[in-house]
PDB file of C-alpha atoms in Angstrom:
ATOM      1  CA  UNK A   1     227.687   8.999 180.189  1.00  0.00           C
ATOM      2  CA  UNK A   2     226.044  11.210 177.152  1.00  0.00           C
ATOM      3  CA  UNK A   3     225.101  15.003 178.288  1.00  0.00           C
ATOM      4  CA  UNK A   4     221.856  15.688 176.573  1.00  0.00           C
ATOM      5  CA  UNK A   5     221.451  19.513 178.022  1.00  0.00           C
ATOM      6  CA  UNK A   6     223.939  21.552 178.478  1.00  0.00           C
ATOM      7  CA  UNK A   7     224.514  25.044 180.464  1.00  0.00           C
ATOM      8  CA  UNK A   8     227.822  25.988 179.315  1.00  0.00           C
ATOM      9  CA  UNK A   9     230.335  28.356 181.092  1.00  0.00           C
ATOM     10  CA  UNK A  10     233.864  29.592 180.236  1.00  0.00           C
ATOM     11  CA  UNK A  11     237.291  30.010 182.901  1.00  0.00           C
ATOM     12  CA  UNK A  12     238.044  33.256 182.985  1.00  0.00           C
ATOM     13  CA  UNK A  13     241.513  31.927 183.664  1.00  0.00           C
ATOM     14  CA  UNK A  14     243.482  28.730 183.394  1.00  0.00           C
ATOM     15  CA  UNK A  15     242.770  26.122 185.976  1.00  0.00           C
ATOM     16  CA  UNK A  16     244.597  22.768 186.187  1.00  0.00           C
ATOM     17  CA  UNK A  17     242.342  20.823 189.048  1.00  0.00           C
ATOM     18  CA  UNK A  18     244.810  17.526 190.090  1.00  0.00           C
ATOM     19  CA  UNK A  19     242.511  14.873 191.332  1.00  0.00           C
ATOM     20  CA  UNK A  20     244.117  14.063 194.855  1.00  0.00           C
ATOM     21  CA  UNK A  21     243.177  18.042 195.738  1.00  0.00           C
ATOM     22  CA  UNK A  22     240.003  17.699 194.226  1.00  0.00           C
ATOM     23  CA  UNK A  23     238.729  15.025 195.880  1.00  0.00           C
ATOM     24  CA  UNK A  24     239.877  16.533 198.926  1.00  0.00           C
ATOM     25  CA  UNK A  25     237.914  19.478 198.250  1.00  0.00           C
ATOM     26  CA  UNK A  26     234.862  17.552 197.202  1.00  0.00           C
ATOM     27  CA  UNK A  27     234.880  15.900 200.439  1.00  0.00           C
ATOM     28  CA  UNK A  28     234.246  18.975 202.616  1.00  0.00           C
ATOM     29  CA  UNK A  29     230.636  19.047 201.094  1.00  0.00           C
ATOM     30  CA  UNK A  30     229.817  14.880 200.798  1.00  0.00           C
ATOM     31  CA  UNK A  31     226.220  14.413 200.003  1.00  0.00           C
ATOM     32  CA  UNK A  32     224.542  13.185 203.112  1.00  0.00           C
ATOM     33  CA  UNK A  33     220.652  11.708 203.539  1.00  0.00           C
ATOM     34  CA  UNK A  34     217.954  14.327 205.024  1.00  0.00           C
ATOM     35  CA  UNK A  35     217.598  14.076 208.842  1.00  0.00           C
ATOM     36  CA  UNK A  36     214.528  14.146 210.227  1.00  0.00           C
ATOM     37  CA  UNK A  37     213.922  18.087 210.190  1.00  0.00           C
ATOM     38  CA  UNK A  38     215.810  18.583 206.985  1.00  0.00           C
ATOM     39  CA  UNK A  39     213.740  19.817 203.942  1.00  0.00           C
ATOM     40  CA  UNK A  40     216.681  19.296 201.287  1.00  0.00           C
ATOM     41  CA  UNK A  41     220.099  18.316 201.136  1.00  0.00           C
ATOM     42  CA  UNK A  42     222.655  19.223 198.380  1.00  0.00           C
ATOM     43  CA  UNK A  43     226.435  17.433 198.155  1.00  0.00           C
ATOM     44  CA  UNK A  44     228.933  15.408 196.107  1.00  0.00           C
ATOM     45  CA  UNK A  45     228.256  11.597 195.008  1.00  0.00           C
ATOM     46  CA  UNK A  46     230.447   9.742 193.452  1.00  0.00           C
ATOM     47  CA  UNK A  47     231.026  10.499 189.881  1.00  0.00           C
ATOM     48  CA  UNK A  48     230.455   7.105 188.258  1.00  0.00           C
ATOM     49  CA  UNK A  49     227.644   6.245 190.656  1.00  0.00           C
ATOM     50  CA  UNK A  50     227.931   2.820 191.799  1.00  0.00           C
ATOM     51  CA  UNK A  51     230.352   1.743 189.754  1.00  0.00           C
ATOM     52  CA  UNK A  52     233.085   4.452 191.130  1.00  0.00           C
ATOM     53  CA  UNK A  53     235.000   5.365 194.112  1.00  0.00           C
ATOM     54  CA  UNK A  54     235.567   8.559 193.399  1.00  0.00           C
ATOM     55  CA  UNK A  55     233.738  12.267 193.686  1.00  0.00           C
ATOM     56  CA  UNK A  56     235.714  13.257 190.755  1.00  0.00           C
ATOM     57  CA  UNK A  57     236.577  11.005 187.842  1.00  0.00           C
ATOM     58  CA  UNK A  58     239.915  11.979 185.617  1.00  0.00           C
ATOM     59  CA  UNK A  59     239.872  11.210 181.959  1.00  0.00           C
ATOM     60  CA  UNK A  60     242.620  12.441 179.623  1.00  0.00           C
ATOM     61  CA  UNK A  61     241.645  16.392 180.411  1.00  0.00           C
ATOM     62  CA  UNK A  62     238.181  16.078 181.522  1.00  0.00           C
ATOM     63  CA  UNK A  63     236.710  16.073 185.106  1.00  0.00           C
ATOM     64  CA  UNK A  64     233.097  14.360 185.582  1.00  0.00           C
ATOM     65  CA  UNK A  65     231.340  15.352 188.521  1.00  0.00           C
ATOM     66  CA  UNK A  66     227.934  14.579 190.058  1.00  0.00           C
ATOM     67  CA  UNK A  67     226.204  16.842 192.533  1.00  0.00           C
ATOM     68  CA  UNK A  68     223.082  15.150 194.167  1.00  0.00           C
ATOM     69  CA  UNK A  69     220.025  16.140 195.749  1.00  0.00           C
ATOM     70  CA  UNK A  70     217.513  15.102 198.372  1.00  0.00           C
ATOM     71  CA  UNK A  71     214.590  17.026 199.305  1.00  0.00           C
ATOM     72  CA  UNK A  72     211.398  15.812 201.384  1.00  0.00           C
ATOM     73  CA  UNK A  73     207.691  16.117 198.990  1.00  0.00           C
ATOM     74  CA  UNK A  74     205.572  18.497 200.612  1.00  0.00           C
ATOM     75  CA  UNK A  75     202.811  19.162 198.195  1.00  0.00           C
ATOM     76  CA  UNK A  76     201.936  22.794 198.360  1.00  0.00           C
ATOM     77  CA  UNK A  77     198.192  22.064 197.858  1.00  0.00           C
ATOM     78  CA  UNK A  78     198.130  19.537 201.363  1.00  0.00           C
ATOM     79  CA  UNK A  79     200.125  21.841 203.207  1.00  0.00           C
ATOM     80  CA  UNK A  80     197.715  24.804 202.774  1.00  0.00           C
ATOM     81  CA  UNK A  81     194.736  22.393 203.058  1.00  0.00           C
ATOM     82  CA  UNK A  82     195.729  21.496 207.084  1.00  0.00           C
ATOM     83  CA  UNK A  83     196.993  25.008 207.911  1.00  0.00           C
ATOM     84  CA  UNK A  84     193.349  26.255 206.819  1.00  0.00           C
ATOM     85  CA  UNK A  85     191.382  23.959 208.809  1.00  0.00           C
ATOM     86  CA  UNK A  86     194.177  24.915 212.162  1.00  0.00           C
ATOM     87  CA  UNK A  87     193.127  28.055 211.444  1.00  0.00           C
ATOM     88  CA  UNK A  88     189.806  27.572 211.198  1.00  0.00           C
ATOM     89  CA  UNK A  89     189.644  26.122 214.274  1.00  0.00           C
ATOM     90  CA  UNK A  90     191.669  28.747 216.213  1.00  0.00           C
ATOM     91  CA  UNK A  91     188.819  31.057 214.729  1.00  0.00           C
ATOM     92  CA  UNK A  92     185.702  29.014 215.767  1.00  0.00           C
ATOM     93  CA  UNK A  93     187.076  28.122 219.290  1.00  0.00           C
ATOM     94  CA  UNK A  94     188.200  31.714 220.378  1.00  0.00           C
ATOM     95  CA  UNK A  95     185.656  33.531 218.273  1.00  0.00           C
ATOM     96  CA  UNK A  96     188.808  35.852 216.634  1.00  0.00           C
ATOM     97  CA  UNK A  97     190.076  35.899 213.251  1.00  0.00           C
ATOM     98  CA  UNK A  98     193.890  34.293 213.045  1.00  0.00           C
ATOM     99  CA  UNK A  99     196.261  37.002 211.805  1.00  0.00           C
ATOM    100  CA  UNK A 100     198.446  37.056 209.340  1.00  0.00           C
ATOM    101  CA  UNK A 101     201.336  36.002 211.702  1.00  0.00           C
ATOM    102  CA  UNK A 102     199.715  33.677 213.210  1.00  0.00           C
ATOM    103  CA  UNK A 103     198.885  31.924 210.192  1.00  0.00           C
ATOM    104  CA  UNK A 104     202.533  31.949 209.288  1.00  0.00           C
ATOM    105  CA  UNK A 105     203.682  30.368 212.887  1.00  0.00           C
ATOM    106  CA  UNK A 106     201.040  27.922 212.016  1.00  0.00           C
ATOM    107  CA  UNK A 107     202.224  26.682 208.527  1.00  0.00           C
ATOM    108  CA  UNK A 108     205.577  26.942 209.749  1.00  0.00           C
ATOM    109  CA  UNK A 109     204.827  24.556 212.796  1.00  0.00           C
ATOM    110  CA  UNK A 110     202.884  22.347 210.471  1.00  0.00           C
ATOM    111  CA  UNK A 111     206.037  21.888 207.995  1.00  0.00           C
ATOM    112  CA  UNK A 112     208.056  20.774 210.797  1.00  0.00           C
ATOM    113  CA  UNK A 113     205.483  18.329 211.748  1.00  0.00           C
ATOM    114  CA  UNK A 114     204.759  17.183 208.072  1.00  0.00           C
ATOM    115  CA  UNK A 115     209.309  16.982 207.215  1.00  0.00           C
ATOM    116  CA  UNK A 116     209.297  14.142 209.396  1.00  0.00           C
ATOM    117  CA  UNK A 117     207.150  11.718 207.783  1.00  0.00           C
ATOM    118  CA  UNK A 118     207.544  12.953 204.074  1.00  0.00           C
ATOM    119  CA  UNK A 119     209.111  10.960 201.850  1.00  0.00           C
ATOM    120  CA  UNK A 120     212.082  11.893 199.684  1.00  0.00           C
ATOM    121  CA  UNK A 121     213.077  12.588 196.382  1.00  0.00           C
ATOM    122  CA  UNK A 122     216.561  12.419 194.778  1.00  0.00           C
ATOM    123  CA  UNK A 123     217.962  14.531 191.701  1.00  0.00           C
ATOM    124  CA  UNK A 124     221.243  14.186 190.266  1.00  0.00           C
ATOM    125  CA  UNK A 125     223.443  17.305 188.205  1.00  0.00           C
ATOM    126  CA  UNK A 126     226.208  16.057 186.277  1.00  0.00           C
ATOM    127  CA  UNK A 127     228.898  18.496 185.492  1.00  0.00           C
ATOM    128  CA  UNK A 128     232.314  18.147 183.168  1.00  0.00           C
ATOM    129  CA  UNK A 129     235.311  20.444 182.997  1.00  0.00           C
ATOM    130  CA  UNK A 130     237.328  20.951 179.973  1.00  0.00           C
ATOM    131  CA  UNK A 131     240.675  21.281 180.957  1.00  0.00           C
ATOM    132  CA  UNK A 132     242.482  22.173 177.823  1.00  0.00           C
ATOM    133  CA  UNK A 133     239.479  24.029 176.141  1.00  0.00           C
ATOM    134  CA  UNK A 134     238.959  25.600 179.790  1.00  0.00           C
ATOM    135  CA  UNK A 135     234.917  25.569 180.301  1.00  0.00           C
ATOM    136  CA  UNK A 136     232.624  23.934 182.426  1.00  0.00           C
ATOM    137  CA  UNK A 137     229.591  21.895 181.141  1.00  0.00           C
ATOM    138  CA  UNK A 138     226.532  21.617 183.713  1.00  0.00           C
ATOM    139  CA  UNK A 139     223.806  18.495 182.101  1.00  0.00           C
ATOM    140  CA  UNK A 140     220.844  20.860 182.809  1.00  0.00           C
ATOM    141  CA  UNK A 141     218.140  22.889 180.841  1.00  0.00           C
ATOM    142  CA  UNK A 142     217.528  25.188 184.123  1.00  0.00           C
ATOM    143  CA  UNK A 143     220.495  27.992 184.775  1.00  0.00           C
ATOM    144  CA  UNK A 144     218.871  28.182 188.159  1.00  0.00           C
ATOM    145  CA  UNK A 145     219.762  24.591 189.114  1.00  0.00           C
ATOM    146  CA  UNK A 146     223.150  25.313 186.946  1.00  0.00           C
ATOM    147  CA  UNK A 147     223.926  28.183 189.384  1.00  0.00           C
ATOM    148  CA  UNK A 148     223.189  25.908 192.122  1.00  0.00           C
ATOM    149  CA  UNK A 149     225.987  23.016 191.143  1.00  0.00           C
ATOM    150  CA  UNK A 150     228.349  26.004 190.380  1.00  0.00           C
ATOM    151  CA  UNK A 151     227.530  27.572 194.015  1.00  0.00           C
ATOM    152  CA  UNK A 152     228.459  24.001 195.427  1.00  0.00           C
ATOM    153  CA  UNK A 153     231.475  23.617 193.555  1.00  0.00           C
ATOM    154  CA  UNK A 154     232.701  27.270 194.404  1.00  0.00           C
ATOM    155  CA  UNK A 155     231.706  26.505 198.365  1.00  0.00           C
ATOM    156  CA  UNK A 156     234.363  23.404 197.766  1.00  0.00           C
ATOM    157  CA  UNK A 157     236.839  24.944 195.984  1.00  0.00           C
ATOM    158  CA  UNK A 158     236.813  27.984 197.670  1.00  0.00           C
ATOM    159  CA  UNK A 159     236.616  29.639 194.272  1.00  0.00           C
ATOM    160  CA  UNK A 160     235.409  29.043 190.512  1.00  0.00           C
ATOM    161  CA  UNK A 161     236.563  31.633 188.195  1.00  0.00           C
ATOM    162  CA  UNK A 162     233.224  31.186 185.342  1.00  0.00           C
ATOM    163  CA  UNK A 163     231.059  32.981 183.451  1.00  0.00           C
ATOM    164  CA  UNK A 164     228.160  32.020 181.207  1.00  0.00           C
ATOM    165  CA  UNK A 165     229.893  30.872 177.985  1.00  0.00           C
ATOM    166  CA  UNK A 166     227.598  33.339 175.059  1.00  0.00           C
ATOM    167  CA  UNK A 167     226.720  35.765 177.744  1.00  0.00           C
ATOM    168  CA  UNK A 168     228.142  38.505 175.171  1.00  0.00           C
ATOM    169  CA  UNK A 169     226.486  37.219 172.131  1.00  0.00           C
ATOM    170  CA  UNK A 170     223.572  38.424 170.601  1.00  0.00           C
ATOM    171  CA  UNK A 171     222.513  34.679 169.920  1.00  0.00           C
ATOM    172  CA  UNK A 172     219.037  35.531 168.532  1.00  0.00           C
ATOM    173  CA  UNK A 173     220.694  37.852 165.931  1.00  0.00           C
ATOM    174  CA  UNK A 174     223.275  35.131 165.013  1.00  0.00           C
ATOM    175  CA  UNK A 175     220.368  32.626 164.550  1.00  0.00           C
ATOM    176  CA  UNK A 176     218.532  35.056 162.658  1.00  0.00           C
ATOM    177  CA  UNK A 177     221.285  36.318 160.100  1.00  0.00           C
ATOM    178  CA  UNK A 178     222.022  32.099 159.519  1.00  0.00           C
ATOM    179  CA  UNK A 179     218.514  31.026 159.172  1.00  0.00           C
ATOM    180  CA  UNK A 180     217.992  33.878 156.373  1.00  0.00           C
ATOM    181  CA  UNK A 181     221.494  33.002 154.396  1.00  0.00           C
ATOM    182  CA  UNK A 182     222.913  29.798 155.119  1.00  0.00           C
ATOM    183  CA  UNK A 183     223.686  27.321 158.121  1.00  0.00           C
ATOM    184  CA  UNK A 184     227.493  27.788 159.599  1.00  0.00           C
ATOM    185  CA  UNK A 185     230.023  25.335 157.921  1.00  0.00           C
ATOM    186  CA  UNK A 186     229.415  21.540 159.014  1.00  0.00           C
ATOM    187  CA  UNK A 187     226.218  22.599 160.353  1.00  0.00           C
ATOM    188  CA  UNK A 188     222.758  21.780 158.877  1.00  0.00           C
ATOM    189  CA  UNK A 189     219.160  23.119 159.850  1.00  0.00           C
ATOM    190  CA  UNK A 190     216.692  20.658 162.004  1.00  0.00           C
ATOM    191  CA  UNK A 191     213.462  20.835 161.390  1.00  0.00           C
ATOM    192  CA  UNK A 192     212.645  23.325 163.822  1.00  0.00           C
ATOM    193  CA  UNK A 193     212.921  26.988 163.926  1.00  0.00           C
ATOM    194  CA  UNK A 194     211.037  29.050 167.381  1.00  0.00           C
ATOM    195  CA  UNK A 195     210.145  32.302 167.148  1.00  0.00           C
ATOM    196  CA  UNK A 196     208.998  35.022 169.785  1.00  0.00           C
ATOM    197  CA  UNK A 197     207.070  38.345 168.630  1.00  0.00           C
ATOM    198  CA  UNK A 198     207.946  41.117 170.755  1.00  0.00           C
ATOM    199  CA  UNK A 199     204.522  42.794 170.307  1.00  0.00           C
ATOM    200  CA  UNK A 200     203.263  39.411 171.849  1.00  0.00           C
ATOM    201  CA  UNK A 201     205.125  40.020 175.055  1.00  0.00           C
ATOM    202  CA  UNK A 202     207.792  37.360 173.908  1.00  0.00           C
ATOM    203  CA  UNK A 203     205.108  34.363 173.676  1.00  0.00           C
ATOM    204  CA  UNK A 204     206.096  32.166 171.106  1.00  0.00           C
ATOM    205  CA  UNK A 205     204.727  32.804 168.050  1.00  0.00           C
ATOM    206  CA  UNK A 206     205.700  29.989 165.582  1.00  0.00           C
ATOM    207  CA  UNK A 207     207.637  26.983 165.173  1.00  0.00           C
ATOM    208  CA  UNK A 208     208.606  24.470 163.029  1.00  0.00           C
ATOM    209  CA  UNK A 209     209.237  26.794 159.605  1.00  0.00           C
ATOM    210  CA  UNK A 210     212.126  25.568 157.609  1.00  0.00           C
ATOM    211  CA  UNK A 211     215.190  28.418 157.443  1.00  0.00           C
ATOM    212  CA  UNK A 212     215.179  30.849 154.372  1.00  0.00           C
ATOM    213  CA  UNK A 213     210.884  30.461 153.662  1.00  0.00           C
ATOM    214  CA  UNK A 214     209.099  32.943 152.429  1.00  0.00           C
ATOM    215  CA  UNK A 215     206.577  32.472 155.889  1.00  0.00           C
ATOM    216  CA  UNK A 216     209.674  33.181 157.685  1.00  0.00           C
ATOM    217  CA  UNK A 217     211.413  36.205 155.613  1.00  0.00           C
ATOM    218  CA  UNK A 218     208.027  37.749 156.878  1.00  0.00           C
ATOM    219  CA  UNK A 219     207.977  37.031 160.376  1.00  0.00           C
ATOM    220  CA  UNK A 220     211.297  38.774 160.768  1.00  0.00           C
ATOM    221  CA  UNK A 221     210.061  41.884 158.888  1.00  0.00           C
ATOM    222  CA  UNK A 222     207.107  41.756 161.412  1.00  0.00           C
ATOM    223  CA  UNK A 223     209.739  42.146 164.265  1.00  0.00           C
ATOM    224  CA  UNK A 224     209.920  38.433 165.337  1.00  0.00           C
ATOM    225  CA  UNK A 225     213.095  37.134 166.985  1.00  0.00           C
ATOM    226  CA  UNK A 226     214.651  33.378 166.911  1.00  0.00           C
ATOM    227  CA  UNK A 227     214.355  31.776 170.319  1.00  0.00           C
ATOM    228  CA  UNK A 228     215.262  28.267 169.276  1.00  0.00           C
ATOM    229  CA  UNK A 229     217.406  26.919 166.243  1.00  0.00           C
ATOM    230  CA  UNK A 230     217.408  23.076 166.027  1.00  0.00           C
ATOM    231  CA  UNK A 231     220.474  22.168 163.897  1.00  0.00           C
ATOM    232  CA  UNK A 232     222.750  19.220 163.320  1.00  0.00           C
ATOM    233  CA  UNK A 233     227.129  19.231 163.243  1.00  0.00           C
ATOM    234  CA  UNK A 234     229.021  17.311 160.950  1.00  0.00           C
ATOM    235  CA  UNK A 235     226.396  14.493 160.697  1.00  0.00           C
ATOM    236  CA  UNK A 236     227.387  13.160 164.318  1.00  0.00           C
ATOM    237  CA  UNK A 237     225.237  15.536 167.282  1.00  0.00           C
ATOM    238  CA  UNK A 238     221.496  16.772 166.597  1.00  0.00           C
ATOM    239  CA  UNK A 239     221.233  19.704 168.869  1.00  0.00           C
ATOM    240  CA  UNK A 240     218.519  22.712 169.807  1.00  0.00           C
ATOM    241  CA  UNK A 241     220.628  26.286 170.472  1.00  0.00           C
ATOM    242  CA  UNK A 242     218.740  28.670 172.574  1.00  0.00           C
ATOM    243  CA  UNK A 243     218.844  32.278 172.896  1.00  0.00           C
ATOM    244  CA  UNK A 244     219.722  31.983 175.930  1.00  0.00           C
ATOM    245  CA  UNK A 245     222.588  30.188 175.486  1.00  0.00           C
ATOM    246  CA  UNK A 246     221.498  26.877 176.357  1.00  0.00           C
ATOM    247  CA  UNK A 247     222.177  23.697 174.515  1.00  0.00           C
ATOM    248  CA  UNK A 248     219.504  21.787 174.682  1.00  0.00           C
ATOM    249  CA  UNK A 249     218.128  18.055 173.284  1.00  0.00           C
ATOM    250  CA  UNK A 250     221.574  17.098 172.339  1.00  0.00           C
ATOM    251  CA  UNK A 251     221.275  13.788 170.441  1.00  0.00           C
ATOM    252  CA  UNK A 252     224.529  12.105 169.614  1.00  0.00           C
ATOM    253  CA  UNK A 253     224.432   9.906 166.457  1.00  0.00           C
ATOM    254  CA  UNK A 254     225.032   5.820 166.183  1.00  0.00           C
ATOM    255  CA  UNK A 255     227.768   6.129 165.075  1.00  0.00           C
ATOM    256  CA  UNK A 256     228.937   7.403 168.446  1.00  0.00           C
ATOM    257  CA  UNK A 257     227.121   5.569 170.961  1.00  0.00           C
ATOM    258  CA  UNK A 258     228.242   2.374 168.650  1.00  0.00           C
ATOM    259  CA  UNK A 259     232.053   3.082 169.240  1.00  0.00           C
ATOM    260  CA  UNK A 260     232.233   1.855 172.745  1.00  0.00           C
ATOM    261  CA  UNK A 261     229.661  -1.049 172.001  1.00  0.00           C
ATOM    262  CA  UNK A 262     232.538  -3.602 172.063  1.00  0.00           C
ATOM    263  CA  UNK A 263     233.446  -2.991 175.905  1.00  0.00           C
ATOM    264  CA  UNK A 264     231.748  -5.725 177.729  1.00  0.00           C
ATOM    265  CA  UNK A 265     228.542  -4.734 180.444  1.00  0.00           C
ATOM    266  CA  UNK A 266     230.525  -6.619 183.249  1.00  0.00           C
ATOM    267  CA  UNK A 267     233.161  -4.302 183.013  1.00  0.00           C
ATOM    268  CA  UNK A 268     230.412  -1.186 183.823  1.00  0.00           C
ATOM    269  CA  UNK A 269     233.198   1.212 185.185  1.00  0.00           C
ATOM    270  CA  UNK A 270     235.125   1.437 181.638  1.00  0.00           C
ATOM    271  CA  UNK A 271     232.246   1.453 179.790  1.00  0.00           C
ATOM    272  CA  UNK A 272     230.614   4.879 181.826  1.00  0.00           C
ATOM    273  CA  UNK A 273     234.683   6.598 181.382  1.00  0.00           C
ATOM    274  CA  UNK A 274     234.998   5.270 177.749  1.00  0.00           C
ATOM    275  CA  UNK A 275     231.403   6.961 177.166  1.00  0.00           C
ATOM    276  CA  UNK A 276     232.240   9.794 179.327  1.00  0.00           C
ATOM    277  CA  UNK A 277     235.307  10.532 177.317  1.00  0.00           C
ATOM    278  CA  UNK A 278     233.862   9.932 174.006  1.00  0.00           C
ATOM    279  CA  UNK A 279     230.558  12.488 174.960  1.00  0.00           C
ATOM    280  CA  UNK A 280     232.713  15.096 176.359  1.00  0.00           C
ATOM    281  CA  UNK A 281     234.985  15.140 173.559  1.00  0.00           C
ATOM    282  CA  UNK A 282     232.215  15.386 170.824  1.00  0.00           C
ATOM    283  CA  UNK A 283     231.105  18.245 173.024  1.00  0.00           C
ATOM    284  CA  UNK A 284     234.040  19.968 172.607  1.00  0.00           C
ATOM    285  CA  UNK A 285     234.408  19.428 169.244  1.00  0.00           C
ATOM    286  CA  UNK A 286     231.361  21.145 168.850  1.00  0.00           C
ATOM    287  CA  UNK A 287     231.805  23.806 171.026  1.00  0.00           C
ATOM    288  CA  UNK A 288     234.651  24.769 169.259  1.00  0.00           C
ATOM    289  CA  UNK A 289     233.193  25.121 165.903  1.00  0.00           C
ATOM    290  CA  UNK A 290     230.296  27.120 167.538  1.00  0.00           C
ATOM    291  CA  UNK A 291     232.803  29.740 169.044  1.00  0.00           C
ATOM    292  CA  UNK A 292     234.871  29.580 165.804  1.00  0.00           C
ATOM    293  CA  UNK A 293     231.528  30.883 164.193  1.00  0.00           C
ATOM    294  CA  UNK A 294     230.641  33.599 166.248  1.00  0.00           C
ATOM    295  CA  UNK A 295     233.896  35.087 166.219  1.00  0.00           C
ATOM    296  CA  UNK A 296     234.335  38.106 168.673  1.00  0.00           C
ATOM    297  CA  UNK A 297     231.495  38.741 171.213  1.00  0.00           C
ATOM    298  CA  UNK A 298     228.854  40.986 169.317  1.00  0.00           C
ATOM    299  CA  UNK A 299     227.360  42.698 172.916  1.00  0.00           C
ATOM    300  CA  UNK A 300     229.442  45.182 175.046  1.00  0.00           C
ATOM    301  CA  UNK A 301     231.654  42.599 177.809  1.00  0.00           C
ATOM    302  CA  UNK A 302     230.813  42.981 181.137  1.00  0.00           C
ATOM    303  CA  UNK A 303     234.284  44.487 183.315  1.00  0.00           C
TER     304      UNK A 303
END
C-alpha cells in the first residue's frame, strides 16, 4: 500500500482520531452501488479492500482510508448525438424551431432515460493521516478530487481542521534558488527540470535541463519559472515536486518494497498494513526534511 501521488495538507490543530469513533463516523456515509437513476455515488470502503473489515485501518499513528466512487458512463459525444436528432424531429413535425429550454428538458429527459442502462465505473482515493506529524496525505495528482475526499471526510466527521500543506510557500522560487546553487541536504536532482515562461501565458517552455546549466542560468534571466523539480531523498524515494504543491510520481526504492518481501502472500492482510506502515512512514520522513528546508512560510499566511 505505496502512495505514488500525493496532495498533502496540514491540521491546523491536534487531532487524535480513536478508531471505534471513527469507524462510527465513517459509517454514516458507507459507499453504496448507483440505483437506477443515480449518476454517481461517493462513500467509504473498507480500507484494506478485501482483505479488511474495517473503513479505517490503525497502524502505530497512521490512519488509512479509502473513499470510493461509482458513476454511470455517459459519453458526452452520444448524449448530444440523440438529443439533436429529438430535436430535430420536434422541428420537422411541428414546423418550429426547439428553444433553448426545450432543448435542455430534452437532454435532461434523455439522461434519465440513458442512467438506467449505462454501465458503471469505479474509482478509488486513498487517504492517510499522520497522527504525530499531524497532516493528511490524499494518493491523488488532482486537488479537485483531493477536495472531494476531504469534503467526504469533513461530512463524516462533522469537521476537518486542514489546509493545503505549502499553500504559503513560494515553491517555484524555492525550486529556482536550489536548482541554481545546490540540491537541499540528502536530496539529489532527477533528471528533469519544467519550466513555464510567463510571456508564453505559463505554457511550458522546457524540460529536461540538468540544474545549474548554462541553458538554464538563461532561461531564468529570460523570466522563466520552475513548475516541476524531479529529485531523489536519501537514495530511498524518487519524487517530482510541483509548484503547486503536489507530490507527484513518487517512486520508492528496492530497498523498501524488499523489506516486507518475507511476509508470506497468504497472509494478504499483514502484508497491505506492513506496506502501509512502511510507505507512510518513508512519507513522513520525507516530508519532514522538505519542511525542515523551507523553513518559515516565504508568502503572507492567510488569517
Amino acid at each position: 500500500m505505496f502512495f505514488n501521488n500525493i496532495a498533502l495538507y496540514n491540521f491546523k490543530e491536534s487531532v487524535d482520531y480513536q478508531q471505534e469513533e471513527m469507524e462510527e463516523a465513517l459509517t454514516q456515509d458507507l459507499f453504496r452501488k448507483c440505483a437506477p437513476q443515480d449518476f454517481r455515488t461517493f462513500g467509504w470502503a473498507n480500507a484494506l479492500g478485501k482483505h479488511g473489515q474495517t473503513l479505517s485501518h490503525f497502524s502505530n499513528g497512521f490512519i488509512l482510508l479509502c473513499a470510493k466512487a461509482e458513476e454511470k458512463i455517459l459519453p458526452a459525444a452520444a448524449v448530444n448525438e440523440i438529443v439533436q436528432s429529438k430535436v430535430e424531429e420536434v422541428e420537422q413535425k411541428e414546423a418550429r424551431r426547439v428553444s433553448r429550454k426545450e432543448r435542455d428538458d430534452i437532454k435532461e429527459s434523455t439522461l434519465h432515460q440513458l442512467v438506467q442502462q449505462a454501465f458503471t465505473k469505479s474509482t478509488l482515493t486513498y487517504l492517510f493521516i499522520d497522527l504525530k506529524q499531524g497532516y493528511l496525505a490524499v494518493n491523488t495528482t488532482s486537488f479537485s478530487r483531493a477536495e472531494n475526499a476531504l469534503a467526504l471526510l469533513r461530512k463524516s466527521l462533522g469537521t476537518l481542521p486542514v489546509v493545503p500543506a505549502f499553500s504559503n510557500y513560494d515553491l517555484s522560487m524555492y525550486m529556482r534558488n536550489w536548482a541554481m546553487d545546490k540540491a537541499p541536504e540528502k536530496f539529489v536532482f532527477g533528471s528533469e527540470i519544467h519550466l513555464s515562461s510567463p510571456v508564453d501565458d505559463g505554457v511550458v517552455k522546457s524540460k529536461g535541463y540538468q540544474p545549474d546549466s548554462e541553458h538554464l542560468t538563461t532561461l531564468f534571466d529570460e523570466g522563466c519559472e520552475v513548475d516541476q523539480l524531479s529529485l531523489s531523498f536519501d537514495e530511498r524515494i524518487d519524487f517530482k515536486l510541483s509548484a503547486d504543491g503536489m507530490i507527484k510520481r513518487i517512486t520508492f526504492s528496492d530497498v523498501i518494497k524488499e523489506e516486507n518481501a518475507d511476509i508470506p502472500k497468504e497472509d494478504m492482510a499483514a502484508k497491505l498494513d506492513a506496506d502501509f506502515y512502511l510507505g507512510a512512514s518513508e512519507v513522513s520522513i520525507l516530508v519532514q526534511s522538505l519542511f525542515t528546508e523551507l523553513g518559515e512560510p516565504n508568502v503572507p499566511q492567510n488569517d
